[in-house]
Short mmCIF file of C-alpha atoms and ligand atoms in Angstrom, two decimals:
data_model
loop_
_atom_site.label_atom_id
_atom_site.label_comp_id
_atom_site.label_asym_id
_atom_site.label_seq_id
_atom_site.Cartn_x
_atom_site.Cartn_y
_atom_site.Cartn_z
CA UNK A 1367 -7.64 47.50 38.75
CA UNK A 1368 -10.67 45.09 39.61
CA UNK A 1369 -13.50 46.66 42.41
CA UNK A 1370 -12.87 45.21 45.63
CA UNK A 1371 -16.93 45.54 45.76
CA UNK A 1372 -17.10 47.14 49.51
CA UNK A 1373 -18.54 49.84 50.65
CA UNK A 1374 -21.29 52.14 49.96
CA UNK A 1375 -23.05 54.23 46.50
CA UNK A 1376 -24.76 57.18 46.26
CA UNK A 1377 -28.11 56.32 43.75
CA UNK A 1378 -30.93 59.21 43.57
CA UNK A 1379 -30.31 60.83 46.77
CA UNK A 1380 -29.79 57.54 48.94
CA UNK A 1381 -26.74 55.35 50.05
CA UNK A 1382 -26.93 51.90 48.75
CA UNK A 1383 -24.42 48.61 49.42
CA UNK A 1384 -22.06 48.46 46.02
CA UNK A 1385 -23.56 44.95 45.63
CA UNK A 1386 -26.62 46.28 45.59
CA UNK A 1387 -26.23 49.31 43.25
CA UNK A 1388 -27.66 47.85 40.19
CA UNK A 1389 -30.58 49.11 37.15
CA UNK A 1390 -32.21 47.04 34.91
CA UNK A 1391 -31.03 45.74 31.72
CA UNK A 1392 -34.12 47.31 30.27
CA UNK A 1393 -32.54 51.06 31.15
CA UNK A 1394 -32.59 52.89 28.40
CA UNK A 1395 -28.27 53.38 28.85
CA UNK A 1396 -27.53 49.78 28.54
CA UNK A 1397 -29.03 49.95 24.92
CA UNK A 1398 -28.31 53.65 23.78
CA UNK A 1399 -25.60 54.79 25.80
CA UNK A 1400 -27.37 57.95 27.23
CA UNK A 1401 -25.14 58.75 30.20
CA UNK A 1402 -22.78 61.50 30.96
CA UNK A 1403 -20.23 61.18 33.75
CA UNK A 1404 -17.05 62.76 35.16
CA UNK A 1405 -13.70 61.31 36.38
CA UNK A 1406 -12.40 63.27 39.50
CA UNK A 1407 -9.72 62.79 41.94
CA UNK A 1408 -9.38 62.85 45.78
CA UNK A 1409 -5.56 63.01 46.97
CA UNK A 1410 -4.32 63.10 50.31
CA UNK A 1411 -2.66 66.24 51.03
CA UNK A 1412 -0.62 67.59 54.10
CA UNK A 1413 -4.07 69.09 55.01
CA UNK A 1414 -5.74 65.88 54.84
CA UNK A 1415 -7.91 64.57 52.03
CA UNK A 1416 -9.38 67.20 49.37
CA UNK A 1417 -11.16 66.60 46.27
CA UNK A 1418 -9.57 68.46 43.10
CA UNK A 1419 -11.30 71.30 41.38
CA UNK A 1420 -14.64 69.20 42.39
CA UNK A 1421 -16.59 72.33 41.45
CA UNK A 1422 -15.28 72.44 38.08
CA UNK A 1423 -15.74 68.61 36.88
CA UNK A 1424 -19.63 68.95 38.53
CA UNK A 1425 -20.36 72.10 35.99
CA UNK A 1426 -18.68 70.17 33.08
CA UNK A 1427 -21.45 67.56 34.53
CA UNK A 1428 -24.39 69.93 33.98
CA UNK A 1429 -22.91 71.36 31.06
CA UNK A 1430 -22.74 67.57 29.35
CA UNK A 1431 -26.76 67.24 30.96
CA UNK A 1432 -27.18 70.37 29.13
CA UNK A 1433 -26.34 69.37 25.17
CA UNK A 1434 -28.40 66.36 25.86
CA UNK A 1435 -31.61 67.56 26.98
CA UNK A 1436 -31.22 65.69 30.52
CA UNK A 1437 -32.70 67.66 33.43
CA UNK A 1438 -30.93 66.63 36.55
CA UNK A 1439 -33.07 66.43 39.24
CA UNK A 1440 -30.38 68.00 41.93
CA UNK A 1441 -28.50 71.22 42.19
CA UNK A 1442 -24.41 71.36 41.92
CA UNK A 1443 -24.40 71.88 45.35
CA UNK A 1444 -26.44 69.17 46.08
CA UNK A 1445 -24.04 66.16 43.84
CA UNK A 1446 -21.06 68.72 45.14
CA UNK A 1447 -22.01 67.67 49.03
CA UNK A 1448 -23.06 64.05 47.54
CA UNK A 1449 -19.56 63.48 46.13
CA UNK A 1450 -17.32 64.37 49.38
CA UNK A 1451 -19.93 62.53 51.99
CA UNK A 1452 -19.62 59.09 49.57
CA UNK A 1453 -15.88 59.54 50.73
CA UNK A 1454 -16.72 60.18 53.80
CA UNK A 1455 -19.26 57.37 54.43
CA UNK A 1456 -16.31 55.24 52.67
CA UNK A 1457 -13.84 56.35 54.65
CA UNK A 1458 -11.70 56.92 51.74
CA UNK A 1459 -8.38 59.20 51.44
CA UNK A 1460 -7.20 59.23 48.20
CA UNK A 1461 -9.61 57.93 45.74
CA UNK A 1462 -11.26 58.32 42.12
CA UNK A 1463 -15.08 59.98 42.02
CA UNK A 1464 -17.27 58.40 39.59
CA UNK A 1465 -20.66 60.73 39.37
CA UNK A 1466 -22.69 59.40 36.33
CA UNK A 1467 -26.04 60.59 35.14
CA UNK A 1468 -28.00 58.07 33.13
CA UNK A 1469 -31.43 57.52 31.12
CA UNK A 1470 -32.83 55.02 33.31
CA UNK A 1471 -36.05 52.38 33.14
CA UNK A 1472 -39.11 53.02 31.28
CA UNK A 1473 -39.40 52.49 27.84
CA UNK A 1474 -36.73 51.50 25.06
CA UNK A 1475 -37.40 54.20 22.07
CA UNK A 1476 -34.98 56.51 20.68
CA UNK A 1477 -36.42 59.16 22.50
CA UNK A 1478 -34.97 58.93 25.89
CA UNK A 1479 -37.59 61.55 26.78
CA UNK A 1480 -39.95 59.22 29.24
CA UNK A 1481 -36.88 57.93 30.77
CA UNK A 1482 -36.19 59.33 34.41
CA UNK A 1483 -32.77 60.74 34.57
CA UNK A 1484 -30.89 59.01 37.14
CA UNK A 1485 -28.16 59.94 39.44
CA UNK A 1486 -24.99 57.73 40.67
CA UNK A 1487 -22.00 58.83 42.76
CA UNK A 1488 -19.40 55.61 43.29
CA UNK A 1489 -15.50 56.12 45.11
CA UNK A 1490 -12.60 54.03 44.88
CA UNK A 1491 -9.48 53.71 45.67
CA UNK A 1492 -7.27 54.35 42.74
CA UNK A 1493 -3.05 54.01 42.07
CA UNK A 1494 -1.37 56.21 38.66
CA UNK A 1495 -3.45 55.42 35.42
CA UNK A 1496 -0.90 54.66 32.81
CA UNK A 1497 1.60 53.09 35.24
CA UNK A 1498 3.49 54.31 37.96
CA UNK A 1499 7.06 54.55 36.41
CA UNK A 1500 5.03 56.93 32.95
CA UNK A 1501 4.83 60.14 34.99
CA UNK A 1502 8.77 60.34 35.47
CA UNK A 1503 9.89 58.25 32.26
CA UNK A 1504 6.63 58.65 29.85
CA UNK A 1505 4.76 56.62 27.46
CA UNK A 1506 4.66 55.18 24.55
CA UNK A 1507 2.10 56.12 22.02
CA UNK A 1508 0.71 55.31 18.29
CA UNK A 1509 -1.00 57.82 16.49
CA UNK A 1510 -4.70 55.70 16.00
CA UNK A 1511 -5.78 54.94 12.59
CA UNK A 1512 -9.29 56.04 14.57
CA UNK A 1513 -10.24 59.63 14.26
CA UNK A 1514 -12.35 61.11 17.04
CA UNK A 1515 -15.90 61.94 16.95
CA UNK A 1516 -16.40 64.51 13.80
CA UNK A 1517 -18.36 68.00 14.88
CA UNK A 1518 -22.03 67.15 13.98
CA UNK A 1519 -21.70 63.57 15.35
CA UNK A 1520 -21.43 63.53 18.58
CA UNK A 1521 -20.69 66.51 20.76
CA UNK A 1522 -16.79 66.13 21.73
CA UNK A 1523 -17.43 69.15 24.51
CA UNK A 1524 -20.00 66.73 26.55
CA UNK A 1525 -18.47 64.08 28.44
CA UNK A 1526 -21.05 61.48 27.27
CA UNK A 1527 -20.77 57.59 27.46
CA UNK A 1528 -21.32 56.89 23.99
CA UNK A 1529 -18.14 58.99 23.31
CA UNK A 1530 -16.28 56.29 25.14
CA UNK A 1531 -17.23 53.74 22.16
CA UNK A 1532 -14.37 55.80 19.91
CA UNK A 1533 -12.20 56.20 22.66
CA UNK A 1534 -12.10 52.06 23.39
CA UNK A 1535 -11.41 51.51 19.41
CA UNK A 1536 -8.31 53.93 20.03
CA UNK A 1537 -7.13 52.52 23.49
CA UNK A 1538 -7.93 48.78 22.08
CA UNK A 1539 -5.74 50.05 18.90
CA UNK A 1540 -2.68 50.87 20.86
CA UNK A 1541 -2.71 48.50 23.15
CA UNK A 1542 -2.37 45.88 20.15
CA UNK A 1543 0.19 47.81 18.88
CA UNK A 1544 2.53 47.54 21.72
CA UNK A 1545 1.35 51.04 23.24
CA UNK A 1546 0.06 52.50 26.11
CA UNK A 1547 -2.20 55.05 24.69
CA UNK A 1548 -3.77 56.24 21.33
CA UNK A 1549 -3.51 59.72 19.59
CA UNK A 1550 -6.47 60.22 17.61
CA UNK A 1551 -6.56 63.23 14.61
CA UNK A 1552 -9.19 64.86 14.37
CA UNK A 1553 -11.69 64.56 11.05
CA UNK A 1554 -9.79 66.89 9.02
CA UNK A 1555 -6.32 65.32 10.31
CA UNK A 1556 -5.31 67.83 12.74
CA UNK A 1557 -3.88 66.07 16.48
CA UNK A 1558 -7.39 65.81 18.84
CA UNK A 1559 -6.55 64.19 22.32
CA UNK A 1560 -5.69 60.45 23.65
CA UNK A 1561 -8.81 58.26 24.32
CA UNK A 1562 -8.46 60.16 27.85
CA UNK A 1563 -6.46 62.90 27.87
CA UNK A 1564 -5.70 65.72 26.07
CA UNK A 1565 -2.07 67.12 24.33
CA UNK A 1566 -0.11 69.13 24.64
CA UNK A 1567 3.37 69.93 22.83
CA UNK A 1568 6.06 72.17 23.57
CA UNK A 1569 8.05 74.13 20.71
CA UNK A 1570 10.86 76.58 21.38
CA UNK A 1571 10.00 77.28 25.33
CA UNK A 1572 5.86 78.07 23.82
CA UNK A 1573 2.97 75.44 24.78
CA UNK A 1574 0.31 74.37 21.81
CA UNK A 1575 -2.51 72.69 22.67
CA UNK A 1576 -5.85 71.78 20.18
CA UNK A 1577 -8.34 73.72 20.27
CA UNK A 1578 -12.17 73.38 21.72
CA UNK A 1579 -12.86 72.49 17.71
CA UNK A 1580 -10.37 69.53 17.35
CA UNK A 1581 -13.27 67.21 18.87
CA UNK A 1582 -11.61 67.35 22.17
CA UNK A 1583 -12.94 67.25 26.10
CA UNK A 1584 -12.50 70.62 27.16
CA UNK A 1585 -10.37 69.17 29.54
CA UNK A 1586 -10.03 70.28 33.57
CA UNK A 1587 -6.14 68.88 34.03
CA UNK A 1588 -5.62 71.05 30.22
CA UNK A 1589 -7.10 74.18 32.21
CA UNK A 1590 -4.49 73.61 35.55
CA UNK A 1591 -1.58 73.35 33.23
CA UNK A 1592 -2.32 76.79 31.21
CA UNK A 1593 -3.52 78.09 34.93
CA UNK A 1594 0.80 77.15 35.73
CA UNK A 1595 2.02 77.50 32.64
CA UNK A 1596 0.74 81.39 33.12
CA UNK A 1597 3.07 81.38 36.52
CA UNK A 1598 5.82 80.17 34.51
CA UNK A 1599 5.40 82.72 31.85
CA UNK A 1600 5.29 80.59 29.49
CA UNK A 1601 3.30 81.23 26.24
CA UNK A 1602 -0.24 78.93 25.89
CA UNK A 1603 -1.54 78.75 22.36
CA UNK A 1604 -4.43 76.84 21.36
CA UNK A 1605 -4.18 76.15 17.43
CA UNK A 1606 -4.91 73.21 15.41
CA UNK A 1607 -1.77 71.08 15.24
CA UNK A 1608 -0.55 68.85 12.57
CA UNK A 1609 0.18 65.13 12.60
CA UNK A 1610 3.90 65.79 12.02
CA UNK A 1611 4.23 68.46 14.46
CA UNK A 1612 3.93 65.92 17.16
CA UNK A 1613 7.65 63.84 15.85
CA UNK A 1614 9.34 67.16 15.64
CA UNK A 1615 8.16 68.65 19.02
CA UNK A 1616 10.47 69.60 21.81
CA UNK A 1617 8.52 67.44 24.69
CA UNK A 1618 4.55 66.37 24.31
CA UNK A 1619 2.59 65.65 27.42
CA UNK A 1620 -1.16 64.07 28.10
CA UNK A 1621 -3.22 65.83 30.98
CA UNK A 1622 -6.63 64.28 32.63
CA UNK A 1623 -7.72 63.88 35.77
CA UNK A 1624 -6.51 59.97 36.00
CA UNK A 1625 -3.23 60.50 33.79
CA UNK A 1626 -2.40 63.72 35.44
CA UNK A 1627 0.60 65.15 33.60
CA UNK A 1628 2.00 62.13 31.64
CA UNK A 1629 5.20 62.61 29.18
CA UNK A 1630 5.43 60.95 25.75
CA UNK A 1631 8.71 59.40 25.33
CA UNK A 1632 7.88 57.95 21.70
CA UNK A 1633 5.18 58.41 18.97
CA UNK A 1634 5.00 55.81 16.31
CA UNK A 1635 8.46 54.77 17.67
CA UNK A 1636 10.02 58.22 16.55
CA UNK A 1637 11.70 59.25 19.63
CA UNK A 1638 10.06 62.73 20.88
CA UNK A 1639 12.73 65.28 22.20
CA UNK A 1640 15.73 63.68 24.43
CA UNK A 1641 13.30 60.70 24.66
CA UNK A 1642 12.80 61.54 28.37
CA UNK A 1643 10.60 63.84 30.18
CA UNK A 1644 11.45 67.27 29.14
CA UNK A 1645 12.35 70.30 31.61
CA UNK A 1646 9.05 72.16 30.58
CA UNK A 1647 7.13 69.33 31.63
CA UNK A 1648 8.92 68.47 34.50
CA UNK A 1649 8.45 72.16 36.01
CA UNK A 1650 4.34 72.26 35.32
CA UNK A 1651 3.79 68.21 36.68
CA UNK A 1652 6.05 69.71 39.83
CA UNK A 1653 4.06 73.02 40.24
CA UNK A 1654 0.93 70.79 39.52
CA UNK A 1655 2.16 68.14 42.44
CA UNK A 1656 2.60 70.72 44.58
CA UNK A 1657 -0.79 72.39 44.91
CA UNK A 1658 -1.73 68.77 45.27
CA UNK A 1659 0.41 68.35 48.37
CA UNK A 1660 -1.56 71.10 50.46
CA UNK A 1661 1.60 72.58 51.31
CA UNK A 1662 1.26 75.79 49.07
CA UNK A 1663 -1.28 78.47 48.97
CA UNK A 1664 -4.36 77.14 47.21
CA UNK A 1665 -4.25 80.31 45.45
CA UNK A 1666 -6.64 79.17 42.88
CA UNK A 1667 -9.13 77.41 45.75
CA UNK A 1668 -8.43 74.10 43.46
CA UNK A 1669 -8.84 71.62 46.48
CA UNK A 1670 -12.34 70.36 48.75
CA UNK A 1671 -11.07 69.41 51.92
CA UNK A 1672 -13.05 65.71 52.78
CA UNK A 1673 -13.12 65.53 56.41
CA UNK A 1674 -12.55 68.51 59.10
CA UNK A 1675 -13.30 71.83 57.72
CA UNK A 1676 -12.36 73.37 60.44
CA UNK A 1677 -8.80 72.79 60.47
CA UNK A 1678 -8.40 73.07 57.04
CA UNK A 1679 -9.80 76.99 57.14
CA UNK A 1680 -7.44 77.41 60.49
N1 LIG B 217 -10.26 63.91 26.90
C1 LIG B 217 -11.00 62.82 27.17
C2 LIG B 217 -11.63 62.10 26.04
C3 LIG B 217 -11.16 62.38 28.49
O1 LIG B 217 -11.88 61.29 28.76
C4 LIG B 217 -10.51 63.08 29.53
C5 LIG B 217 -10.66 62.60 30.94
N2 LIG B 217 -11.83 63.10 31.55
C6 LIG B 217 -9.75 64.21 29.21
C7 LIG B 217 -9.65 64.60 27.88
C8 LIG B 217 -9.08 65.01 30.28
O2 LIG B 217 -10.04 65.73 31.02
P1 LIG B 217 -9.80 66.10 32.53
O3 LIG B 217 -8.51 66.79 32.64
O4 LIG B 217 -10.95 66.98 32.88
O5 LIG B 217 -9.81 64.83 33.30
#
């Protein structure tokens, strides 16, 4: 989906036109890729617009800051009241949340030291990431013949721009290949996580997901879905799982915050389960849909309310 370009960014504290949100090609991001970001979702409940599990994707944010050395210059509360008053100022209902923190202009070594850390919030409106018709009928996926980022190479756990250079090679991959999405193993050949989401199979009524060491994102939409898969009673394990595990699984399902809960009808055109979304994930994306709708308890306080507190707390 191209920008429509309207509207209004948050950069450093102040509210700039989205024409006019630009840094120079000298900032030390363009060259090195020294940014961290986060991918968050506003949805329009019966309650009116809330923002889900905003807290949550802004600590990832400071945790990513954290591995890399980046001191940012606001608090969580600060880019927490940042993110919902872009919305607001936008006038936005349902909508994606881009925050990104970024090495900006000074100097072009390595060392991103003397480079201020800058601060970016943009909002847009945004439709179902891989396709409307995938969340009731799935995708098709290729395992990648890319492996994610290896431990000791670049830190899977922080959500860092640079990682997004391995994650185009296996979205580029599939695409070529007739797919929608990209599997990538992990360095030892265990099942990591899509180029932007992470896995999750179902064997004999038990979930299995990889583990924090499998080089994946330790994923917000993969902590909501073992959060419901607890009401359920079904059992979560997080264990390394093999290539071939995937073909012989009862269902498999991505999560993330833009492809929500997404079956997998085919991998490497071996037909996964009944070939259609399976019962297990049909019950967690319904559960999941319906703390988005506002109409349950928000038992877990999962959802910012955008515009008039007040009624919201009524
Ligand atoms: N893995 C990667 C590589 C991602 O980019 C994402 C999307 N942020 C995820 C997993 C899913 O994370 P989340 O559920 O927090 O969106």
């Amino acid at each position: 989906m191209a920008f429509k370009g309207e509207g209004k960014i948050w950069m450093n504290g102040q509210f700039v036109d989205w024409k006019d949100a630009n840094i120079h090609v000298c900032s030390h991001v363009v060259h090195y890729g020294s940014s961290i970001f986060e991918g968050i979702r506003a949805y329009n409940t019966s309650r009116g617009s809330a923002v889900f599990r905003l807290k949550a994707h802004i600590d990832r944010l400071f945790n990513s800051a954290k591995i890399y050395r980046m001191d940012i210059p606001y608090s969580v509360d600060d880019l927490i009241e940042a993110s919902l008053e872009t919305i607001r100022l936008n006038k936005l209902q349902e909508c994606y949340i881009r925050p990104v923190v970024y090495r900006g202009y000074d100097s072009l070594g390595v060392d991103p030291r003397p480079c201020p850390v800058d601060v970016a919030i943009a909002v847009w409106e945004w439709g179902k990431y891989l396709g409307p018709e995938a969340l009731e009928n799935g995708v098709e996926v290729c395992v990648s013949s890319w492996s994610r980022i290896a431990p000791n190479t670049l830190p899977a756990m922080a959500k860092c721009g640079a990682n997004y250079m391995n994650s185009q090679l296996i979205k580029m991959e599939a695409i070529a290949r007739g797919c929608v999405e990209g599997i990538a193993l992990d360095n030892v050949g265990n099942v990591s996580e899509g180029s932007g989401e992470n896995l999750f199979i179902v064997r004999d009524g038990a979930l299995i997901t990889p583990p924090f060491d499998a080089s994946i994102l330790p994923g917000i939409t993969r902590n909501t879905v073992m959060t419901l898969a607890g009401e359920f009673g079904y059992k979560v394990i997080e264990a390394n799982i093999p290539r071939e595990a995937l073909y012989i699984a009862d269902e498999v399902f991505f999560t993330g915050s833009a492809a929500e809960i997404t079956p997998i009808s085919m991998i490497d055109k071996i037909v996964i389960g009944s070939g259609k979304r399976g019962p297990v994930t049909e019950k967690l994306q319904t559960r999941f849909f319906e703390y988005l709708s506002g109409d349950v308890a928000d038992t877990y306080k999962w959802l910012d309310f955008v515009y008039d507190k007040e009624k919201v707390q009524a």
